[in-house]
Every structure is written in structure tokens, then in C-alpha cells.
Amino acid sequence: MSKRVRLVIFGRQGAGKGTQCALLIERYGAVHISTGDILRAAVAEGTEFGRKANEYMSAGNLVPDEVIIGIVKDRLAKDDVVAHGFLLDGFPRTEAQARALVETLGASGIDLAVNIDVPLPVVRERIAGRGRSDDNAEAVERRLQDYEDKTMPAVRWFGTIGKLVEIDGVGTEAEVFGRLTEVIDTHI
Ligand code: AMP
């Protein structure tokens, strides 16, 4: 049986993070915590919270830190996560979220943060080619800009606590997955 893993996965929109997370979950049996999925479920339920969240999301803006931090804290405390480990996808998105995460779990409560790096021109091309409904040009650009301005500081912050590994995200799904598992298996 593989070891329990506790991972944060970073990557720009279009970096292939969703695909790689699905493969990683299958291999390591950890709980997939996607804040985007959690928020989309709330939107679909049509709750008051969902309606508020959708205002941010449809414009390509981040929902406020305090809201999302509370949601993730609750999820991390659940038995399945404690027992099987986790793969955080889409969180943290800001340095404040990163700090809150490590405050909650302690640095030893996270094995590794992995950044799947795909350069901006490459993700722009990929996104233009797939035409998803949440891919309207303005919202895409805002998300990419937010990633540089808000999320990259969170990525770098994991570097300052010695938890960050960068992976080259250009290549086939299998190649990128191979790079990921090699790095993860040597760190856990
Ligand atoms: P994602 O599927 O991860 O791209 O998330 C979709 C949208 O949900 C994002 O564009 C944000 O509006 C919102 N969102 C997801 N995760 C977070 C987060 N950690 N902090 C703030 N907003 C988030």
C-alpha cells in the first residue's frame, strides 16, 4: 500500500492540474479537495452562499480569503482526510491562504507543495483551443493575472519554508505524471 500523502498542487489555469490531480488521487488514495469543485457545488445548489460565490467566480475574481479558508479548515478536519491524506487543488490561491493553511496543520502537516509549471504563452494557447464555458477571454485573463499577482507569492512562500518543488508541466500527460510521482515518492 502507498503511504498517506498530504499535498498542495499549484498550476496556472490550463496547466493540466485537473487531469494530474485525478491521476494522483488514483495512485495515492488521498482525498481530493478542490475548492473550485466545492464552490461550484454550492452554486449548483443555489444557496445564498452559492449565489454570492458565483458573483466572484463568473467575473474571474477570487472569493474572499476568510470565506474559503473557513471552508478548507472544516474539510481538513474530517475523518476521511485525517485517515487518507489530501490533495489540495485550487487552494491556497494567496499568501494569506497559504499561511492560514500552515497555521492550521503545522508545517509537518504538509508533505509537499508542487507547482506544475507551464509558461503563460503555452497555457494561453491551450485555453484558446478548448473553448470551455468558463473560458471567456476577459475572465481567463483576470485569472491568469491573479495567478501571477496573488498565487505566485503563495507558491514562493512554500519555497521559503522548504516545501516547494517545481515540475515542468510541458509534455504529455504521462510524462508530467511521471515527473510528479518521482518527486512525490522521493519526498514522502
Ligand atoms: P478553480 O476550479 O480552482 O479554477 O476555481 C474556480 C473559481 O472558484 C476561481 O476562479 C475562483 O473564483 C474560485 N476559487 C476557487 N478556489 C479559490 C480559492 N482558494 N480562493 C479564492 N477563490 C477561489
PDB file of C-alpha atoms and ligand atoms in Angstrom:
ATOM      1  CA  MET A   1       0.000   0.000   0.000  1.00  0.00           C
ATOM      2  CA  SER A   2       1.255   3.503  -0.757  1.00  0.00           C
ATOM      3  CA  LYS A   3       1.941   5.976   2.022  1.00  0.00           C
ATOM      4  CA  ARG A   4      -0.536   8.645   3.032  1.00  0.00           C
ATOM      5  CA  VAL A   5       0.252  11.875   1.189  1.00  0.00           C
ATOM      6  CA  ARG A   6      -0.595  15.440   2.090  1.00  0.00           C
ATOM      7  CA  LEU A   7      -0.015  17.614  -0.938  1.00  0.00           C
ATOM      8  CA  VAL A   8      -0.721  21.035  -2.354  1.00  0.00           C
ATOM      9  CA  ILE A   9      -0.862  21.171  -6.171  1.00  0.00           C
ATOM     10  CA  PHE A  10      -0.291  24.513  -7.887  1.00  0.00           C
ATOM     11  CA  GLY A  11      -0.644  25.324 -11.563  1.00  0.00           C
ATOM     12  CA  ARG A  12      -1.985  28.060 -13.806  1.00  0.00           C
ATOM     13  CA  GLN A  13      -5.336  27.627 -15.483  1.00  0.00           C
ATOM     14  CA  GLY A  14      -4.597  25.338 -18.446  1.00  0.00           C
ATOM     15  CA  ALA A  15      -1.560  23.705 -16.802  1.00  0.00           C
ATOM     16  CA  GLY A  16      -3.270  20.301 -16.701  1.00  0.00           C
ATOM     17  CA  LYS A  17      -3.756  20.388 -12.935  1.00  0.00           C
ATOM     18  CA  GLY A  18      -7.216  18.763 -13.072  1.00  0.00           C
ATOM     19  CA  THR A  19      -6.023  15.777 -15.081  1.00  0.00           C
ATOM     20  CA  GLN A  20      -2.928  15.288 -12.957  1.00  0.00           C
ATOM     21  CA  CYS A  21      -4.924  15.554  -9.719  1.00  0.00           C
ATOM     22  CA  ALA A  22      -7.264  12.772 -10.896  1.00  0.00           C
ATOM     23  CA  LEU A  23      -4.267  10.531 -11.658  1.00  0.00           C
ATOM     24  CA  LEU A  24      -2.602  11.354  -8.337  1.00  0.00           C
ATOM     25  CA  ILE A  25      -5.767  10.551  -6.377  1.00  0.00           C
ATOM     26  CA  GLU A  26      -5.954   7.181  -8.089  1.00  0.00           C
ATOM     27  CA  ARG A  27      -2.346   6.392  -7.240  1.00  0.00           C
ATOM     28  CA  TYR A  28      -2.133   7.649  -3.666  1.00  0.00           C
ATOM     29  CA  GLY A  29      -5.718   7.222  -2.447  1.00  0.00           C
ATOM     30  CA  ALA A  30      -5.784  10.675  -0.880  1.00  0.00           C
ATOM     31  CA  VAL A  31      -8.906  12.832  -0.618  1.00  0.00           C
ATOM     32  CA  HIS A  32      -9.201  15.352  -3.452  1.00  0.00           C
ATOM     33  CA  ILE A  33     -10.066  18.762  -2.034  1.00  0.00           C
ATOM     34  CA  SER A  34     -10.819  21.093  -4.929  1.00  0.00           C
ATOM     35  CA  THR A  35     -12.049  24.465  -3.738  1.00  0.00           C
ATOM     36  CA  GLY A  36     -13.344  25.178  -7.258  1.00  0.00           C
ATOM     37  CA  ASP A  37     -15.468  21.997  -7.098  1.00  0.00           C
ATOM     38  CA  ILE A  38     -16.736  22.869  -3.609  1.00  0.00           C
ATOM     39  CA  LEU A  39     -17.714  26.356  -4.767  1.00  0.00           C
ATOM     40  CA  ARG A  40     -19.342  25.094  -7.985  1.00  0.00           C
ATOM     41  CA  ALA A  41     -21.392  22.619  -5.928  1.00  0.00           C
ATOM     42  CA  ALA A  42     -22.611  25.486  -3.742  1.00  0.00           C
ATOM     43  CA  VAL A  43     -23.517  27.468  -6.861  1.00  0.00           C
ATOM     44  CA  ALA A  44     -25.423  24.488  -8.270  1.00  0.00           C
ATOM     45  CA  GLU A  45     -27.348  24.105  -5.005  1.00  0.00           C
ATOM     46  CA  GLY A  46     -28.457  27.700  -5.341  1.00  0.00           C
ATOM     47  CA  THR A  47     -27.812  28.574  -1.702  1.00  0.00           C
ATOM     48  CA  GLU A  48     -27.351  32.185  -0.647  1.00  0.00           C
ATOM     49  CA  PHE A  49     -23.658  31.437  -0.219  1.00  0.00           C
ATOM     50  CA  GLY A  50     -23.560  29.894  -3.706  1.00  0.00           C
ATOM     51  CA  ARG A  51     -25.129  32.993  -5.238  1.00  0.00           C
ATOM     52  CA  LYS A  52     -22.536  35.226  -3.580  1.00  0.00           C
ATOM     53  CA  ALA A  53     -19.659  32.968  -4.605  1.00  0.00           C
ATOM     54  CA  ASN A  54     -20.892  32.925  -8.195  1.00  0.00           C
ATOM     55  CA  GLU A  55     -20.646  36.697  -8.430  1.00  0.00           C
ATOM     56  CA  TYR A  56     -16.895  36.450  -7.843  1.00  0.00           C
ATOM     57  CA  MET A  57     -16.360  33.304  -9.895  1.00  0.00           C
ATOM     58  CA  SER A  58     -18.195  34.319 -13.055  1.00  0.00           C
ATOM     59  CA  ALA A  59     -16.196  37.553 -13.189  1.00  0.00           C
ATOM     60  CA  GLY A  60     -12.960  35.590 -12.841  1.00  0.00           C
ATOM     61  CA  ASN A  61     -12.294  37.003  -9.365  1.00  0.00           C
ATOM     62  CA  LEU A  62     -11.196  35.129  -6.268  1.00  0.00           C
ATOM     63  CA  VAL A  63     -13.693  34.692  -3.453  1.00  0.00           C
ATOM     64  CA  PRO A  64     -12.539  36.408  -0.233  1.00  0.00           C
ATOM     65  CA  ASP A  65      -9.793  34.680   1.764  1.00  0.00           C
ATOM     66  CA  GLU A  66     -11.765  34.418   5.009  1.00  0.00           C
ATOM     67  CA  VAL A  67     -14.616  32.601   3.272  1.00  0.00           C
ATOM     68  CA  ILE A  68     -12.510  29.988   1.536  1.00  0.00           C
ATOM     69  CA  ILE A  69     -10.147  29.492   4.491  1.00  0.00           C
ATOM     70  CA  GLY A  70     -13.108  28.577   6.708  1.00  0.00           C
ATOM     71  CA  ILE A  71     -14.383  26.050   4.158  1.00  0.00           C
ATOM     72  CA  VAL A  72     -10.988  24.366   3.774  1.00  0.00           C
ATOM     73  CA  LYS A  73     -10.350  24.232   7.532  1.00  0.00           C
ATOM     74  CA  ASP A  74     -13.662  22.411   8.041  1.00  0.00           C
ATOM     75  CA  ARG A  75     -12.903  19.956   5.243  1.00  0.00           C
ATOM     76  CA  LEU A  76      -9.381  19.196   6.518  1.00  0.00           C
ATOM     77  CA  ALA A  77     -10.740  18.281   9.945  1.00  0.00           C
ATOM     78  CA  LYS A  78     -12.987  15.493   8.570  1.00  0.00           C
ATOM     79  CA  ASP A  79     -12.147  11.850   9.349  1.00  0.00           C
ATOM     80  CA  ASP A  80     -11.565  10.743   5.737  1.00  0.00           C
ATOM     81  CA  VAL A  81      -8.943  13.442   5.223  1.00  0.00           C
ATOM     82  CA  VAL A  82      -7.203  12.697   8.505  1.00  0.00           C
ATOM     83  CA  ALA A  83      -7.121   8.978   7.660  1.00  0.00           C
ATOM     84  CA  HIS A  84      -6.206   9.062   3.964  1.00  0.00           C
ATOM     85  CA  GLY A  85      -4.350  12.339   3.476  1.00  0.00           C
ATOM     86  CA  PHE A  86      -5.267  15.040   0.968  1.00  0.00           C
ATOM     87  CA  LEU A  87      -4.525  16.675  -2.291  1.00  0.00           C
ATOM     88  CA  LEU A  88      -5.355  20.355  -2.205  1.00  0.00           C
ATOM     89  CA  ASP A  89      -6.287  21.668  -5.647  1.00  0.00           C
ATOM     90  CA  GLY A  90      -7.054  25.353  -6.149  1.00  0.00           C
ATOM     91  CA  PHE A  91      -6.120  26.243  -2.576  1.00  0.00           C
ATOM     92  CA  PRO A  92      -4.177  28.174  -1.427  1.00  0.00           C
ATOM     93  CA  ARG A  93      -4.561  30.915  -4.044  1.00  0.00           C
ATOM     94  CA  THR A  94      -2.988  33.712  -1.970  1.00  0.00           C
ATOM     95  CA  GLU A  95      -0.135  34.000   0.513  1.00  0.00           C
ATOM     96  CA  ALA A  96      -2.680  34.667   3.271  1.00  0.00           C
ATOM     97  CA  GLN A  97      -4.389  31.354   2.452  1.00  0.00           C
ATOM     98  CA  ALA A  98      -1.018  29.574   2.419  1.00  0.00           C
ATOM     99  CA  ARG A  99      -0.109  30.975   5.827  1.00  0.00           C
ATOM    100  CA  ALA A 100      -3.535  30.051   7.229  1.00  0.00           C
ATOM    101  CA  LEU A 101      -3.112  26.501   5.945  1.00  0.00           C
ATOM    102  CA  VAL A 102       0.250  26.046   7.607  1.00  0.00           C
ATOM    103  CA  GLU A 103      -1.030  27.686  10.782  1.00  0.00           C
ATOM    104  CA  THR A 104      -3.847  25.145  10.842  1.00  0.00           C
ATOM    105  CA  LEU A 105      -1.857  21.999  10.088  1.00  0.00           C
ATOM    106  CA  GLY A 106       1.672  22.947  11.113  1.00  0.00           C
ATOM    107  CA  ALA A 107       4.496  22.694   8.556  1.00  0.00           C
ATOM    108  CA  SER A 108       4.820  18.987   9.342  1.00  0.00           C
ATOM    109  CA  GLY A 109       1.165  18.518   8.378  1.00  0.00           C
ATOM    110  CA  ILE A 110       2.026  19.084   4.709  1.00  0.00           C
ATOM    111  CA  ASP A 111       4.461  16.885   2.824  1.00  0.00           C
ATOM    112  CA  LEU A 112       4.964  18.990  -0.244  1.00  0.00           C
ATOM    113  CA  ALA A 113       3.674  21.764  -2.473  1.00  0.00           C
ATOM    114  CA  VAL A 114       4.166  21.007  -6.154  1.00  0.00           C
ATOM    115  CA  ASN A 115       3.949  23.663  -8.847  1.00  0.00           C
ATOM    116  CA  ILE A 116       3.136  22.280 -12.298  1.00  0.00           C
ATOM    117  CA  ASP A 117       4.845  24.955 -14.357  1.00  0.00           C
ATOM    118  CA  VAL A 118       3.548  25.686 -17.842  1.00  0.00           C
ATOM    119  CA  PRO A 119       4.629  29.060 -19.267  1.00  0.00           C
ATOM    120  CA  LEU A 120       1.977  31.711 -19.890  1.00  0.00           C
ATOM    121  CA  PRO A 121       2.110  31.649 -23.723  1.00  0.00           C
ATOM    122  CA  VAL A 122       1.559  27.862 -23.654  1.00  0.00           C
ATOM    123  CA  VAL A 123      -1.464  27.973 -21.323  1.00  0.00           C
ATOM    124  CA  ARG A 124      -2.982  30.818 -23.375  1.00  0.00           C
ATOM    125  CA  GLU A 125      -2.755  28.641 -26.470  1.00  0.00           C
ATOM    126  CA  ARG A 126      -4.218  25.605 -24.661  1.00  0.00           C
ATOM    127  CA  ILE A 127      -7.145  27.588 -23.221  1.00  0.00           C
ATOM    128  CA  ALA A 128      -7.901  29.194 -26.606  1.00  0.00           C
ATOM    129  CA  GLY A 129      -8.079  25.705 -28.109  1.00  0.00           C
ATOM    130  CA  ARG A 130     -10.527  24.134 -25.656  1.00  0.00           C
ATOM    131  CA  GLY A 131     -13.370  26.711 -25.515  1.00  0.00           C
ATOM    132  CA  ARG A 132     -14.961  25.833 -22.161  1.00  0.00           C
ATOM    133  CA  SER A 133     -17.932  27.816 -20.911  1.00  0.00           C
ATOM    134  CA  ASP A 134     -15.914  29.459 -18.100  1.00  0.00           C
ATOM    135  CA  ASP A 135     -13.235  30.417 -20.617  1.00  0.00           C
ATOM    136  CA  ASN A 136     -14.484  33.833 -21.737  1.00  0.00           C
ATOM    137  CA  ALA A 137     -11.435  35.885 -22.679  1.00  0.00           C
ATOM    138  CA  GLU A 138     -11.737  38.562 -20.020  1.00  0.00           C
ATOM    139  CA  ALA A 139     -12.256  36.129 -17.145  1.00  0.00           C
ATOM    140  CA  VAL A 140      -9.381  33.961 -18.381  1.00  0.00           C
ATOM    141  CA  GLU A 141      -7.009  36.933 -18.470  1.00  0.00           C
ATOM    142  CA  ARG A 142      -8.112  38.015 -14.995  1.00  0.00           C
ATOM    143  CA  ARG A 143      -7.481  34.511 -13.630  1.00  0.00           C
ATOM    144  CA  LEU A 144      -4.056  34.332 -15.267  1.00  0.00           C
ATOM    145  CA  GLN A 145      -3.163  37.783 -13.942  1.00  0.00           C
ATOM    146  CA  ASP A 146      -4.388  36.848 -10.450  1.00  0.00           C
ATOM    147  CA  TYR A 147      -2.235  33.752 -10.596  1.00  0.00           C
ATOM    148  CA  GLU A 148       0.865  35.872 -11.237  1.00  0.00           C
ATOM    149  CA  ASP A 149      -0.003  38.603  -8.747  1.00  0.00           C
ATOM    150  CA  LYS A 150      -1.651  36.648  -5.922  1.00  0.00           C
ATOM    151  CA  THR A 151      -0.920  32.947  -6.269  1.00  0.00           C
ATOM    152  CA  MET A 152       2.765  33.069  -7.245  1.00  0.00           C
ATOM    153  CA  PRO A 153       3.560  34.738  -3.874  1.00  0.00           C
ATOM    154  CA  ALA A 154       1.867  31.724  -2.214  1.00  0.00           C
ATOM    155  CA  VAL A 155       3.929  29.346  -4.370  1.00  0.00           C
ATOM    156  CA  ARG A 156       7.134  31.175  -3.453  1.00  0.00           C
ATOM    157  CA  TRP A 157       6.161  31.231   0.207  1.00  0.00           C
ATOM    158  CA  PHE A 158       6.166  27.426   0.250  1.00  0.00           C
ATOM    159  CA  GLY A 159       9.719  27.729  -1.067  1.00  0.00           C
ATOM    160  CA  THR A 160      10.706  29.820   1.949  1.00  0.00           C
ATOM    161  CA  ILE A 161       9.537  27.047   4.292  1.00  0.00           C
ATOM    162  CA  GLY A 162      11.355  24.390   2.248  1.00  0.00           C
ATOM    163  CA  LYS A 163       8.233  22.647   0.967  1.00  0.00           C
ATOM    164  CA  LEU A 164       8.169  23.636  -2.711  1.00  0.00           C
ATOM    165  CA  VAL A 165       9.053  21.560  -5.750  1.00  0.00           C
ATOM    166  CA  GLU A 166       8.716  22.832  -9.323  1.00  0.00           C
ATOM    167  CA  ILE A 167       7.711  20.411 -12.067  1.00  0.00           C
ATOM    168  CA  ASP A 168       7.968  21.043 -15.804  1.00  0.00           C
ATOM    169  CA  GLY A 169       4.350  20.815 -16.952  1.00  0.00           C
ATOM    170  CA  VAL A 170       5.080  20.816 -20.678  1.00  0.00           C
ATOM    171  CA  GLY A 171       4.812  17.354 -22.209  1.00  0.00           C
ATOM    172  CA  THR A 172       2.313  14.507 -22.454  1.00  0.00           C
ATOM    173  CA  GLU A 173       0.012  13.683 -19.535  1.00  0.00           C
ATOM    174  CA  ALA A 174       2.069  10.558 -18.882  1.00  0.00           C
ATOM    175  CA  GLU A 175       5.363  12.464 -18.914  1.00  0.00           C
ATOM    176  CA  VAL A 176       4.118  15.084 -16.474  1.00  0.00           C
ATOM    177  CA  PHE A 177       2.593  12.393 -14.241  1.00  0.00           C
ATOM    178  CA  GLY A 178       5.933  10.560 -14.242  1.00  0.00           C
ATOM    179  CA  ARG A 179       7.719  13.723 -13.104  1.00  0.00           C
ATOM    180  CA  LEU A 180       5.152  14.289 -10.370  1.00  0.00           C
ATOM    181  CA  THR A 181       5.269  10.790  -8.907  1.00  0.00           C
ATOM    182  CA  GLU A 182       9.054  10.727  -8.990  1.00  0.00           C
ATOM    183  CA  VAL A 183       9.227  13.909  -6.974  1.00  0.00           C
ATOM    184  CA  ILE A 184       6.468  12.876  -4.575  1.00  0.00           C
ATOM    185  CA  ASP A 185       7.846   9.405  -3.997  1.00  0.00           C
ATOM    186  CA  THR A 186      11.280  10.758  -3.147  1.00  0.00           C
ATOM    187  CA  HIS A 187       9.852  13.301  -0.685  1.00  0.00           C
ATOM    188  CA  ILE A 188       7.393  11.223   1.330  1.00  0.00           C
TER     189      ILE A 188
HETATM  190  P1  AMP B   1     -10.901  26.589  -9.973  1.00  0.00           P
HETATM  191  O1  AMP B   1     -11.785  25.481 -10.455  1.00  0.00           O
HETATM  192  O2  AMP B   1      -9.898  26.148  -8.957  1.00  0.00           O
HETATM  193  O3  AMP B   1     -10.254  27.323 -11.118  1.00  0.00           O
HETATM  194  O4  AMP B   1     -11.847  27.637  -9.232  1.00  0.00           O
HETATM  195  C1  AMP B   1     -12.889  28.283  -9.911  1.00  0.00           C
HETATM  196  C2  AMP B   1     -13.156  29.638  -9.274  1.00  0.00           C
HETATM  197  O5  AMP B   1     -13.516  29.463  -7.904  1.00  0.00           O
HETATM  198  C3  AMP B   1     -11.957  30.566  -9.247  1.00  0.00           C
HETATM  199  O6  AMP B   1     -11.808  31.285 -10.438  1.00  0.00           O
HETATM  200  C4  AMP B   1     -12.293  31.461  -8.071  1.00  0.00           C
HETATM  201  O7  AMP B   1     -13.266  32.425  -8.412  1.00  0.00           O
HETATM  202  C5  AMP B   1     -12.931  30.493  -7.093  1.00  0.00           C
HETATM  203  N1  AMP B   1     -11.923  29.872  -6.201  1.00  0.00           N
HETATM  204  C6  AMP B   1     -11.537  28.558  -6.174  1.00  0.00           C
HETATM  205  N2  AMP B   1     -10.617  28.355  -5.233  1.00  0.00           N
HETATM  206  C7  AMP B   1     -10.400  29.540  -4.624  1.00  0.00           C
HETATM  207  C8  AMP B   1      -9.542  29.990  -3.582  1.00  0.00           C
HETATM  208  N3  AMP B   1      -8.694  29.147  -2.951  1.00  0.00           N
HETATM  209  N4  AMP B   1      -9.594  31.283  -3.219  1.00  0.00           N
HETATM  210  C9  AMP B   1     -10.438  32.151  -3.827  1.00  0.00           C
HETATM  211  N5  AMP B   1     -11.247  31.802  -4.832  1.00  0.00           N
HETATM  212  C10 AMP B   1     -11.243  30.507  -5.237  1.00  0.00           C
END
